[in-house]
Amino acid sequence: MSGTAAGTRPARPAGAAPAGADPLAAALRPVRSGNTFEETVQRVLQLIRLGLVREGERLPPERELAERLQVSRVTLREALKVLQDAGRLEIRRGRYGGAFVRQAEQDAPSGDGAELRRRAELLGDRLEDTLLFREVLEVGAAELCAVRDTGGEEERRLRDCLAATAAAGLADYRSQDTRLHLAIAELSGSVSVAAQYAAVRSTVNELLDCIPLLPPNLEHSERQHTELVAAILGGEPDRARAVMREHLAGTAALLRGFLA
Amino acid sequence: MSGTAAGTRPARPAGAAPAGADPLAAALRPVRSGNTFEETVQRVLQLIRLGLVREGERLPPERELAERLQVSRVTLREALKVLQDAGRLEIRRGRYGGAFVRQAEQDAPSGDGAELRRRAELLGDRLEDTLLFREVLEVGAAELCAVRDTGGEEERRLRDCLAATAAAGLADYRSQDTRLHLAIAELSGSVSVAAQYAAVRSTVNELLDCIPLLPPNLEHSERQHTELVAAILGGEPDRARAVMREHLAGTAALLRGFLA
DNA sequence: TTTCATTGGTACAAGGCTATACCTTTGGCT
DNA sequence: AGCCAAAGGTATAGCCTTGTACCAATGAAA
């Protein structure tokens, strides 16, 4: 028999790893990660975690949201219902009604890292994956951005985001920081980069929301943001990449520190 | 009314872009890109396009494939049926049977780029996105790889892949090249990077299969592969990144050239 | 005060996907 | 020659998801 790429001949020793792992592993992954309902819940949560729709603001109307997510309104409503029951949304009827974001109640506002550890454990192996993937995306995006960026409109958007982070208070900082990074991901010119970054950043924010944001960290971060934007607008890809990497290393170290 | 993140007030001038695009665009994308059946077809095609299961070889048994893709066997079978009807698979019953990969018949073996243009048009805007995303992933993976890689087993895998590409003939080259790049993506340490790369590379291969592979290109590519692996194993992230970028630029230029 | 556009709430039928169980074919091995 | 394990082929009941149509509430504007 000539062809037998994946043939598990009569019996393969179950214990010994095939040395080189499964060559098909990269492609043979779940086509869907859960049912539509679950994924829809995560998508809506993503909007909130990224700070794209903030406390007190409302989501787009059900019909619009359902169409943009390519999901039936029924399924979307189930997702919204769950988030309402979880206290993350307040749903009001009638014109000028809608789904309004409510503050996530923090059971333990302390920075002892108990909640962080719980969520990190939930991620398991995917924590390291998330941090690495994030680095690849953001460093790559920063570099592309520095090479591409020329349009005046794009420059303005970056400057606006930077100004917003600089002006932001402690409560608002994570949100503005996310927007700045997301802007860079989008200005990379690749929709895929932006979309993947949104997903990954959502996970990161979920963790970051468990630890306190200190003014010194914030100031340090702001200096890096300034340099990053300068490098991008100045067309210095190498510098942009270096600054971005260092910037991310700070966050990663912070997380790892609290988890250690 | 205070909260109105996405509120399209009574009537927004439909023509003028909101200057800064839709801030929710990155997160509000389709939850699913087609039905399970379609995505399953693409996944199986991916295995073939990546050369992970080559001509004459067979796919894993239906039951195993269905479980790994997290899809019901019924749906998987529908996908296989389509590929069988399309002449890409030959399905044989009985023990030692299975779904065997058949050679894709090339309607026009010429390198005139007609077929390439047709497929590129099908991709539309996503072509540029694909090339950019690929660059971000691969350059990032190469760098991570050079930083991380230490284990003897990993070193051996890279060397094996390199040797295989060097020994490969024209017919086999694309397959071996893909495996080498996929190995680098996997050795980056991030499952996400590897998975996304597999998807993107599958798209790229679909295009590359439309244009002829010339010995000069092959030789040039091989020299770069050698240098790339050397940089990775030597722990030189900057060099690894630079070589990878140049390597990819070659492919991109080739494609753009045929499309121009 | 009345109107009415907008937005959430509900109902129902059709199609897609899954889980499970069982049948059929094939070819190496005894 | 017959056995039988592994692989594809088939059938059915049930849940998930969708599309469509219509109802109900709300509050700004006339």
mmCIF file of N, CA and C in Angstrom, chain B residues 29-105:
data_model
loop_
_atom_site.group_PDB
_atom_site.id
_atom_site.type_symbol
_atom_site.label_atom_id
_atom_site.label_comp_id
_atom_site.label_asym_id
_atom_site.label_seq_id
_atom_site.Cartn_x
_atom_site.Cartn_y
_atom_site.Cartn_z
ATOM 1 N N ARG B 29 -17.403 41.733 13.222
ATOM 2 C CA ARG B 29 -17.292 41.002 11.968
ATOM 3 C C ARG B 29 -18.089 39.713 12.096
ATOM 4 N N PRO B 30 -18.402 39.081 10.955
ATOM 5 C CA PRO B 30 -19.228 37.868 11.012
ATOM 6 C C PRO B 30 -18.700 36.839 12.006
ATOM 7 N N VAL B 31 -19.602 36.329 12.825
ATOM 8 C CA VAL B 31 -19.235 35.295 13.780
ATOM 9 C C VAL B 31 -18.823 34.035 13.029
ATOM 10 N N ARG B 32 -19.522 33.726 11.963
ATOM 11 C CA ARG B 32 -19.181 32.568 11.154
ATOM 12 C C ARG B 32 -19.086 32.977 9.694
ATOM 13 N N SER B 33 -18.107 32.425 9.017
ATOM 14 C CA SER B 33 -17.928 32.767 7.605
ATOM 15 C C SER B 33 -18.484 31.631 6.763
ATOM 16 N N GLY B 34 -19.802 31.534 6.704
ATOM 17 C CA GLY B 34 -20.419 30.454 5.956
ATOM 18 C C GLY B 34 -20.866 29.348 6.883
ATOM 19 N N ASN B 35 -21.546 28.369 6.321
ATOM 20 C CA ASN B 35 -22.030 27.279 7.157
ATOM 21 C C ASN B 35 -20.939 26.245 7.439
ATOM 22 N N THR B 36 -21.244 25.349 8.338
ATOM 23 C CA THR B 36 -20.253 24.359 8.759
ATOM 24 C C THR B 36 -19.730 23.548 7.580
ATOM 25 N N PHE B 37 -20.657 23.183 6.733
ATOM 26 C CA PHE B 37 -20.282 22.389 5.562
ATOM 27 C C PHE B 37 -19.215 23.079 4.717
ATOM 28 N N GLU B 38 -19.462 24.342 4.395
ATOM 29 C CA GLU B 38 -18.504 25.073 3.562
ATOM 30 C C GLU B 38 -17.141 25.196 4.232
ATOM 31 N N GLU B 39 -17.175 25.525 5.502
ATOM 32 C CA GLU B 39 -15.896 25.679 6.200
ATOM 33 C C GLU B 39 -15.140 24.364 6.274
ATOM 34 N N THR B 40 -15.895 23.288 6.365
ATOM 35 C CA THR B 40 -15.253 21.978 6.415
ATOM 36 C C THR B 40 -14.576 21.655 5.091
ATOM 37 N N VAL B 41 -15.249 21.979 4.003
ATOM 38 C CA VAL B 41 -14.648 21.785 2.682
ATOM 39 C C VAL B 41 -13.322 22.537 2.618
ATOM 40 N N GLN B 42 -13.344 23.780 3.056
ATOM 41 C CA GLN B 42 -12.130 24.593 3.011
ATOM 42 C C GLN B 42 -11.014 23.995 3.855
ATOM 43 N N ARG B 43 -11.385 23.466 5.002
ATOM 44 C CA ARG B 43 -10.373 22.872 5.872
ATOM 45 C C ARG B 43 -9.689 21.679 5.246
ATOM 46 N N VAL B 44 -10.496 20.841 4.616
ATOM 47 C CA VAL B 44 -9.923 19.660 3.983
ATOM 48 C C VAL B 44 -9.066 20.088 2.792
ATOM 49 N N LEU B 45 -9.576 21.055 2.037
ATOM 50 C CA LEU B 45 -8.794 21.578 0.921
ATOM 51 C C LEU B 45 -7.466 22.129 1.425
ATOM 52 N N GLN B 46 -7.523 22.726 2.593
ATOM 53 C CA GLN B 46 -6.321 23.302 3.181
ATOM 54 C C GLN B 46 -5.243 22.234 3.370
ATOM 55 N N LEU B 47 -5.642 21.078 3.849
ATOM 56 C CA LEU B 47 -4.696 19.973 4.044
ATOM 57 C C LEU B 47 -4.003 19.635 2.731
ATOM 58 N N ILE B 48 -4.788 19.667 1.664
ATOM 59 C CA ILE B 48 -4.240 19.313 0.357
ATOM 60 C C ILE B 48 -3.358 20.424 -0.185
ATOM 61 N N ARG B 49 -3.861 21.657 -0.091
ATOM 62 C CA ARG B 49 -3.099 22.787 -0.638
ATOM 63 C C ARG B 49 -1.777 22.989 0.091
ATOM 64 N N LEU B 50 -1.761 22.681 1.375
ATOM 65 C CA LEU B 50 -0.531 22.842 2.137
ATOM 66 C C LEU B 50 0.436 21.685 1.862
ATOM 67 N N GLY B 51 -0.069 20.681 1.178
ATOM 68 C CA GLY B 51 0.790 19.539 0.896
ATOM 69 C C GLY B 51 1.000 18.659 2.116
ATOM 70 N N LEU B 52 0.146 18.808 3.105
ATOM 71 C CA LEU B 52 0.283 17.975 4.304
ATOM 72 C C LEU B 52 -0.188 16.558 4.013
ATOM 73 N N VAL B 53 -1.116 16.456 3.062
ATOM 74 C CA VAL B 53 -1.512 15.145 2.549
ATOM 75 C C VAL B 53 -1.356 15.249 1.040
ATOM 76 N N ARG B 54 -0.383 14.534 0.504
ATOM 77 C CA ARG B 54 -0.068 14.715 -0.903
ATOM 78 C C ARG B 54 -0.751 13.711 -1.809
ATOM 79 N N GLU B 55 -0.542 13.944 -3.090
ATOM 80 C CA GLU B 55 -1.169 13.094 -4.089
ATOM 81 C C GLU B 55 -0.901 11.617 -3.790
ATOM 82 N N GLY B 56 -1.939 10.823 -3.796
ATOM 83 C CA GLY B 56 -1.790 9.391 -3.556
ATOM 84 C C GLY B 56 -1.916 9.023 -2.087
ATOM 85 N N GLU B 57 -1.700 9.988 -1.220
ATOM 86 C CA GLU B 57 -1.841 9.717 0.214
ATOM 87 C C GLU B 57 -3.309 9.817 0.597
ATOM 88 N N ARG B 58 -3.616 9.355 1.791
ATOM 89 C CA ARG B 58 -5.026 9.413 2.176
ATOM 90 C C ARG B 58 -5.241 10.258 3.416
ATOM 91 N N LEU B 59 -6.433 10.783 3.520
ATOM 92 C CA LEU B 59 -6.801 11.569 4.683
ATOM 93 C C LEU B 59 -7.022 10.630 5.857
ATOM 94 N N PRO B 60 -7.020 11.163 7.069
ATOM 95 C CA PRO B 60 -7.360 10.332 8.225
ATOM 96 C C PRO B 60 -8.770 9.785 8.027
ATOM 97 N N PRO B 61 -9.114 8.687 8.692
ATOM 98 C CA PRO B 61 -10.454 8.111 8.586
ATOM 99 C C PRO B 61 -11.520 9.135 8.950
ATOM 100 N N GLU B 62 -12.688 8.978 8.381
ATOM 101 C CA GLU B 62 -13.783 9.931 8.603
ATOM 102 C C GLU B 62 -14.021 10.227 10.076
ATOM 103 N N ARG B 63 -14.084 9.157 10.869
ATOM 104 C CA ARG B 63 -14.414 9.364 12.279
ATOM 105 C C ARG B 63 -13.383 10.231 12.981
ATOM 106 N N GLU B 64 -12.094 9.952 12.670
ATOM 107 C CA GLU B 64 -11.022 10.726 13.305
ATOM 108 C C GLU B 64 -11.045 12.171 12.816
ATOM 109 N N LEU B 65 -11.193 12.321 11.506
ATOM 110 C CA LEU B 65 -11.214 13.655 10.910
ATOM 111 C C LEU B 65 -12.364 14.476 11.492
ATOM 112 N N ALA B 66 -13.531 13.840 11.579
ATOM 113 C CA ALA B 66 -14.702 14.543 12.106
ATOM 114 C C ALA B 66 -14.453 15.001 13.532
ATOM 115 N N GLU B 67 -13.825 14.154 14.325
ATOM 116 C CA GLU B 67 -13.597 14.526 15.718
ATOM 117 C C GLU B 67 -12.586 15.655 15.840
ATOM 118 N N ARG B 68 -11.526 15.589 15.033
ATOM 119 C CA ARG B 68 -10.511 16.628 15.125
ATOM 120 C C ARG B 68 -11.020 17.968 14.626
ATOM 121 N N LEU B 69 -11.899 17.927 13.640
ATOM 122 C CA LEU B 69 -12.468 19.172 13.129
ATOM 123 C C LEU B 69 -13.672 19.599 13.958
ATOM 124 N N GLN B 70 -14.061 18.764 14.888
ATOM 125 C CA GLN B 70 -15.228 19.051 15.731
ATOM 126 C C GLN B 70 -16.470 19.272 14.883
ATOM 127 N N VAL B 71 -16.671 18.331 14.004
ATOM 128 C CA VAL B 71 -17.783 18.417 13.075
ATOM 129 C C VAL B 71 -18.439 17.041 13.055
ATOM 130 N N SER B 72 -19.724 16.990 12.803
ATOM 131 C CA SER B 72 -20.373 15.686 12.774
ATOM 132 C C SER B 72 -19.908 14.912 11.554
ATOM 133 N N ARG B 73 -19.956 13.630 11.670
ATOM 134 C CA ARG B 73 -19.471 12.816 10.566
ATOM 135 C C ARG B 73 -20.326 13.055 9.326
ATOM 136 N N VAL B 74 -21.593 13.276 9.531
ATOM 137 C CA VAL B 74 -22.493 13.533 8.408
ATOM 138 C C VAL B 74 -22.014 14.740 7.606
ATOM 139 N N THR B 75 -21.750 15.824 8.302
ATOM 140 C CA THR B 75 -21.303 17.044 7.636
ATOM 141 C C THR B 75 -19.960 16.834 6.940
ATOM 142 N N LEU B 76 -19.061 16.162 7.633
ATOM 143 C CA LEU B 76 -17.762 15.896 7.029
ATOM 144 C C LEU B 76 -17.927 15.102 5.739
ATOM 145 N N ARG B 77 -18.805 14.115 5.777
ATOM 146 C CA ARG B 77 -19.013 13.285 4.601
ATOM 147 C C ARG B 77 -19.567 14.094 3.435
ATOM 148 N N GLU B 78 -20.418 15.041 3.737
ATOM 149 C CA GLU B 78 -20.928 15.908 2.675
ATOM 150 C C GLU B 78 -19.770 16.669 2.027
ATOM 151 N N ALA B 79 -18.858 17.134 2.863
ATOM 152 C CA ALA B 79 -17.704 17.876 2.354
ATOM 153 C C ALA B 79 -16.833 16.969 1.487
ATOM 154 N N LEU B 80 -16.601 15.763 1.966
ATOM 155 C CA LEU B 80 -15.763 14.830 1.207
ATOM 156 C C LEU B 80 -16.433 14.474 -0.127
ATOM 157 N N LYS B 81 -17.742 14.359 -0.058
ATOM 158 C CA LYS B 81 -18.492 14.030 -1.281
ATOM 159 C C LYS B 81 -18.266 15.096 -2.359
ATOM 160 N N VAL B 82 -18.358 16.345 -1.940
ATOM 161 C CA VAL B 82 -18.144 17.448 -2.872
ATOM 162 C C VAL B 82 -16.750 17.383 -3.483
ATOM 163 N N LEU B 83 -15.760 17.114 -2.639
ATOM 164 C CA LEU B 83 -14.388 17.056 -3.134
ATOM 165 C C LEU B 83 -14.184 15.846 -4.042
ATOM 166 N N GLN B 84 -14.938 14.806 -3.757
ATOM 167 C CA GLN B 84 -14.875 13.629 -4.621
ATOM 168 C C GLN B 84 -15.457 13.976 -5.994
ATOM 169 N N ASP B 85 -16.616 14.596 -5.980
ATOM 170 C CA ASP B 85 -17.261 14.986 -7.238
ATOM 171 C C ASP B 85 -16.394 15.957 -8.024
ATOM 172 N N ALA B 86 -15.614 16.751 -7.283
ATOM 173 C CA ALA B 86 -14.751 17.719 -7.954
ATOM 174 C C ALA B 86 -13.475 17.061 -8.454
ATOM 175 N N GLY B 87 -13.331 15.771 -8.165
ATOM 176 C CA GLY B 87 -12.164 15.060 -8.660
ATOM 177 C C GLY B 87 -10.914 15.229 -7.829
ATOM 178 N N ARG B 88 -11.067 15.842 -6.644
ATOM 179 C CA ARG B 88 -9.889 16.050 -5.796
ATOM 180 C C ARG B 88 -9.615 14.872 -4.885
ATOM 181 N N LEU B 89 -10.636 14.046 -4.665
ATOM 182 C CA LEU B 89 -10.479 12.891 -3.780
ATOM 183 C C LEU B 89 -11.005 11.641 -4.468
ATOM 184 N N GLU B 90 -10.404 10.527 -4.113
ATOM 185 C CA GLU B 90 -10.953 9.252 -4.557
ATOM 186 C C GLU B 90 -11.269 8.473 -3.296
ATOM 187 N N ILE B 91 -12.530 8.110 -3.122
ATOM 188 C CA ILE B 91 -12.939 7.462 -1.883
ATOM 189 C C ILE B 91 -13.108 5.971 -2.099
ATOM 190 N N ARG B 92 -12.400 5.204 -1.291
ATOM 191 C CA ARG B 92 -12.464 3.752 -1.417
ATOM 192 C C ARG B 92 -13.007 3.139 -0.133
ATOM 193 N N ARG B 93 -13.835 2.129 -0.267
ATOM 194 C CA ARG B 93 -14.454 1.504 0.885
ATOM 195 C C ARG B 93 -13.604 0.370 1.435
ATOM 196 N N GLY B 94 -14.081 -0.191 2.533
ATOM 197 C CA GLY B 94 -13.413 -1.349 3.098
ATOM 198 C C GLY B 94 -12.176 -1.006 3.917
ATOM 199 N N ARG B 95 -11.689 -1.989 4.647
ATOM 200 C CA ARG B 95 -10.467 -1.789 5.427
ATOM 201 C C ARG B 95 -9.367 -1.379 4.456
ATOM 202 N N TYR B 96 -8.449 -0.541 4.900
ATOM 203 C CA TYR B 96 -7.376 -0.020 4.042
ATOM 204 C C TYR B 96 -7.944 0.884 2.961
ATOM 205 N N GLY B 97 -9.206 1.250 3.092
ATOM 206 C CA GLY B 97 -9.789 2.208 2.171
ATOM 207 C C GLY B 97 -9.592 3.600 2.743
ATOM 208 N N GLY B 98 -10.402 4.546 2.300
ATOM 209 C CA GLY B 98 -10.289 5.914 2.805
ATOM 210 C C GLY B 98 -10.406 6.924 1.686
ATOM 211 N N ALA B 99 -10.102 8.171 2.001
ATOM 212 C CA ALA B 99 -10.188 9.240 1.006
ATOM 213 C C ALA B 99 -8.780 9.569 0.528
ATOM 214 N N PHE B 100 -8.507 9.242 -0.720
ATOM 215 C CA PHE B 100 -7.172 9.455 -1.273
ATOM 216 C C PHE B 100 -7.128 10.703 -2.144
ATOM 217 N N VAL B 101 -6.033 11.439 -1.999
ATOM 218 C CA VAL B 101 -5.878 12.683 -2.748
ATOM 219 C C VAL B 101 -5.523 12.387 -4.199
ATOM 220 N N ARG B 102 -6.264 13.000 -5.107
ATOM 221 C CA ARG B 102 -5.971 12.854 -6.522
ATOM 222 C C ARG B 102 -5.358 14.130 -7.058
ATOM 223 N N GLN B 103 -4.633 13.989 -8.157
ATOM 224 C CA GLN B 103 -4.012 15.164 -8.751
ATOM 225 C C GLN B 103 -5.070 16.125 -9.272
ATOM 226 N N ALA B 104 -4.882 17.386 -8.950
ATOM 227 C CA ALA B 104 -5.807 18.392 -9.467
ATOM 228 C C ALA B 104 -5.489 18.600 -10.933
ATOM 229 N N GLU B 105 -6.467 18.353 -11.766
ATOM 230 C CA GLU B 105 -6.239 18.502 -13.196
ATOM 231 C C GLU B 105 -6.136 19.974 -13.545
#
